[in-house]
CSV table of C-alpha atoms in Angstrom, one decimal:
chain,number,residue,atom,x,y,z
B,131,UNK,CA,70.5,131.1,16.4
B,132,UNK,CA,74.2,130.5,16.0
B,133,UNK,CA,75.8,127.1,15.1
B,134,UNK,CA,77.3,127.0,18.6
B,135,UNK,CA,73.8,127.4,20.2
B,136,UNK,CA,72.3,124.8,17.8
B,137,UNK,CA,75.2,122.4,18.8
B,138,UNK,CA,74.3,122.8,22.4
B,139,UNK,CA,70.6,122.1,21.7
B,140,UNK,CA,71.7,118.9,19.8
B,141,UNK,CA,73.9,118.0,22.7
B,142,UNK,CA,70.8,118.3,25.1
B,143,UNK,CA,68.7,116.2,22.7
B,144,UNK,CA,71.2,113.4,22.0
B,145,UNK,CA,72.5,113.1,25.6
B,146,UNK,CA,69.5,113.9,27.9
B,147,UNK,CA,66.2,114.8,26.3
B,148,UNK,CA,65.3,113.4,22.9
B,149,UNK,CA,61.7,113.7,23.9
B,150,UNK,CA,62.2,117.5,23.8
B,151,UNK,CA,61.7,117.4,20.0
B,152,UNK,CA,59.7,114.2,20.0
B,153,UNK,CA,62.3,111.7,18.8
B,154,UNK,CA,63.7,108.6,20.4
B,155,UNK,CA,67.2,107.1,20.5
B,156,UNK,CA,67.9,103.4,20.0
B,157,UNK,CA,69.6,101.3,22.6
B,158,UNK,CA,73.0,102.5,21.3
B,159,UNK,CA,72.1,106.2,21.4
B,160,UNK,CA,71.5,106.6,17.7
B,161,UNK,CA,68.9,109.1,16.4
B,162,UNK,CA,67.5,109.2,12.9
B,163,UNK,CA,69.0,112.2,11.2
B,164,UNK,CA,65.9,113.2,9.2
B,165,UNK,CA,63.8,113.1,12.5
B,166,UNK,CA,66.4,115.1,14.4
B,167,UNK,CA,66.5,117.8,11.6
B,168,UNK,CA,62.6,117.8,11.5
B,169,UNK,CA,62.3,118.1,15.2
B,170,UNK,CA,64.9,120.9,15.5
B,171,UNK,CA,63.4,122.8,12.5
B,172,UNK,CA,60.2,123.3,14.4
B,173,UNK,CA,62.0,126.0,16.6
B,174,UNK,CA,65.0,127.0,14.6
B,175,UNK,CA,66.6,126.7,11.1
B,176,UNK,CA,68.8,123.6,10.6
B,177,UNK,CA,69.5,121.4,7.6
B,178,UNK,CA,71.9,118.6,6.7
B,179,UNK,CA,74.8,120.8,5.7
B,180,UNK,CA,74.5,122.7,9.0
B,181,UNK,CA,74.3,119.4,10.9
B,182,UNK,CA,77.5,118.1,9.0
B,183,UNK,CA,79.3,121.4,9.8
B,184,UNK,CA,78.4,121.1,13.5
B,185,UNK,CA,79.6,117.5,13.6
B,186,UNK,CA,82.8,118.1,11.7
B,187,UNK,CA,83.8,121.4,13.4
B,188,UNK,CA,83.0,120.5,17.0
B,189,UNK,CA,86.3,120.9,18.9
B,190,UNK,CA,85.3,118.2,21.4
B,191,UNK,CA,84.2,115.7,18.7
B,192,UNK,CA,80.8,115.2,20.6
B,193,UNK,CA,79.0,113.6,17.8
B,194,UNK,CA,79.3,110.8,15.3
B,195,UNK,CA,77.4,109.9,12.1
B,196,UNK,CA,77.0,106.2,11.0
B,197,UNK,CA,78.6,105.4,7.7
B,198,UNK,CA,75.8,106.7,5.4
B,199,UNK,CA,74.9,109.6,7.7
B,200,UNK,CA,71.4,108.4,8.3
B,201,UNK,CA,72.0,108.1,12.1
B,202,UNK,CA,73.8,110.5,14.6
B,203,UNK,CA,74.7,110.1,18.3
B,204,UNK,CA,76.5,111.7,21.0
B,205,UNK,CA,79.8,110.0,21.8
B,206,UNK,CA,79.5,110.2,25.5
B,207,UNK,CA,78.0,112.3,28.3
B,208,UNK,CA,74.6,110.7,28.4
B,209,UNK,CA,72.2,110.9,31.4
B,210,UNK,CA,69.8,108.4,29.7
B,211,UNK,CA,70.7,104.8,29.6
B,212,UNK,CA,72.3,104.0,26.3
B,213,UNK,CA,75.2,101.6,25.3
B,214,UNK,CA,77.4,103.7,22.9
B,215,UNK,CA,79.4,100.5,22.4
B,216,UNK,CA,82.5,101.7,24.1
B,217,UNK,CA,85.7,99.9,23.8
B,218,UNK,CA,87.1,98.6,27.1
B,219,UNK,CA,90.8,99.6,27.2
B,220,UNK,CA,93.8,99.5,29.7
B,221,UNK,CA,94.3,103.0,30.9
B,222,UNK,CA,97.7,104.8,31.3
B,223,UNK,CA,99.2,104.6,34.9
B,224,UNK,CA,97.5,108.0,35.8
B,225,UNK,CA,94.6,110.0,34.4
B,226,UNK,CA,93.2,113.3,35.5
B,227,UNK,CA,89.9,114.7,36.6
B,228,UNK,CA,89.3,118.5,36.4
B,229,UNK,CA,86.5,120.0,38.5
B,230,UNK,CA,85.6,123.3,40.2
B,231,UNK,CA,86.6,124.2,43.8
B,232,UNK,CA,82.8,124.1,44.7
B,233,UNK,CA,82.8,120.2,44.2
B,234,UNK,CA,85.9,119.5,46.3
B,235,UNK,CA,84.2,118.7,49.5
B,236,UNK,CA,81.8,116.3,47.9
B,237,UNK,CA,84.6,114.5,46.0
B,238,UNK,CA,86.8,114.4,49.1
B,239,UNK,CA,83.9,112.7,50.9
B,240,UNK,CA,82.7,110.1,48.3
B,241,UNK,CA,85.3,110.0,45.4
B,242,UNK,CA,84.4,110.6,41.9
B,243,UNK,CA,80.8,109.5,41.0
B,244,UNK,CA,79.0,110.0,37.7
B,245,UNK,CA,76.1,112.0,39.2
B,246,UNK,CA,73.5,112.4,36.4
B,247,UNK,CA,75.9,110.9,33.9
B,248,UNK,CA,76.6,107.2,33.1
B,249,UNK,CA,80.3,107.6,33.6
B,250,UNK,CA,83.0,109.7,35.3
B,251,UNK,CA,84.9,111.5,32.6
B,252,UNK,CA,88.7,111.5,32.8
B,253,UNK,CA,91.5,113.2,30.8
B,254,UNK,CA,94.9,111.8,29.8
B,255,UNK,CA,96.6,115.1,30.4
B,256,UNK,CA,96.6,117.9,33.0
B,257,UNK,CA,95.9,120.7,30.4
B,258,UNK,CA,92.6,119.2,29.4
B,259,UNK,CA,91.6,118.5,32.9
B,260,UNK,CA,92.4,122.1,33.8
B,261,UNK,CA,90.3,123.4,30.9
B,262,UNK,CA,87.4,121.2,32.2
B,263,UNK,CA,87.8,122.5,35.6
B,264,UNK,CA,87.8,126.1,34.5
B,265,UNK,CA,84.2,125.6,33.2
B,266,UNK,CA,83.2,125.2,36.9
B,267,UNK,CA,85.0,128.1,38.5
B,268,UNK,CA,88.5,127.9,40.0
B,269,UNK,CA,90.0,124.6,38.6
B,270,UNK,CA,91.0,121.7,40.9
B,271,UNK,CA,92.9,118.8,39.4
B,272,UNK,CA,92.7,115.2,40.8
B,273,UNK,CA,95.2,112.6,39.8
B,274,UNK,CA,93.5,109.2,39.3
B,275,UNK,CA,95.6,106.1,39.9
B,276,UNK,CA,94.0,104.4,36.9
B,277,UNK,CA,96.7,101.8,36.5
B,278,UNK,CA,96.2,100.5,40.0
B,279,UNK,CA,92.4,100.7,39.6
B,280,UNK,CA,92.7,98.6,36.4
B,281,UNK,CA,94.9,96.0,38.1
B,282,UNK,CA,92.3,95.8,40.9
B,283,UNK,CA,89.6,94.9,38.3
B,284,UNK,CA,88.0,98.3,37.5
B,285,UNK,CA,86.9,98.8,33.8
B,286,UNK,CA,88.0,101.8,31.7
B,287,UNK,CA,86.6,102.8,28.3
B,288,UNK,CA,87.7,105.3,25.7
B,289,UNK,CA,85.1,107.2,23.8
B,290,UNK,CA,85.5,107.9,20.2
B,291,UNK,CA,86.8,111.5,21.0
B,292,UNK,CA,89.5,110.3,23.4
B,293,UNK,CA,87.8,110.9,26.7
B,294,UNK,CA,88.5,108.1,29.3
B,295,UNK,CA,85.4,106.8,31.1
B,296,UNK,CA,84.8,104.7,34.1
B,297,UNK,CA,81.8,104.0,36.4
B,298,UNK,CA,83.4,105.6,39.5
B,299,UNK,CA,86.7,106.4,41.2
B,300,UNK,CA,86.9,105.5,44.9
B,301,UNK,CA,88.7,107.9,47.2
B,302,UNK,CA,91.6,105.5,47.7
B,303,UNK,CA,92.6,106.0,44.0
B,304,UNK,CA,92.4,109.8,44.1
B,305,UNK,CA,95.1,112.4,44.9
B,306,UNK,CA,94.3,116.1,44.9
B,307,UNK,CA,96.9,118.2,43.0
B,308,UNK,CA,98.0,121.0,45.2
B,309,UNK,CA,99.2,124.2,43.4
C-alpha cells in the first residue's frame, strides 16, 4: 500500500472511525502512536518513520504530533465529537467555501451546514476554495461574509493547518460567485 493510501486510512481512523483498528481517542482527539501503529500493522506495513513521513509530507497538514511524538491527532474534519482545542479568532472580512455543483441546491436552501462533520470548512482565498470544489465535480465558490457574521456574534476558529472553521453559515451571509 502506498504512503498516500496509508495516509487516507489514518485520516479515516483519526477523524471518523478509531474503532476500525480497535483504538480510542481522548476528548481532544489524540490517539496513542504505538496503538495506532499496532492497529494499522494488522492489515498493512507501517512503522514510526513511515508515520513521521506521512505527517511531515502531508500537503494539507492534516495531522499533528504532541511534543514527544507519543500522541497524534487529525487537526480538523472530525465526524466524532472531539475538542481539538481550536483557537477562536476574528476572521477576515470575507472567506470562501468551495463545493461541487451537485450541492448548490441544498446550500441555496439551507446555507452551509457541517453535515457529518463538526464544522463548516472555509478558505481564506479563492484558489484554495476552487481546489476543494474541484474534488466534488464542477467547482462552485461561495463568498462568506465572515466579518459581518463575526460582528453578529458567530464564532470562528482557525485549525493548526490554516483552515477556517465555523458551526454553520446562514444564507444571509452567503453569496454565490458567478463565473
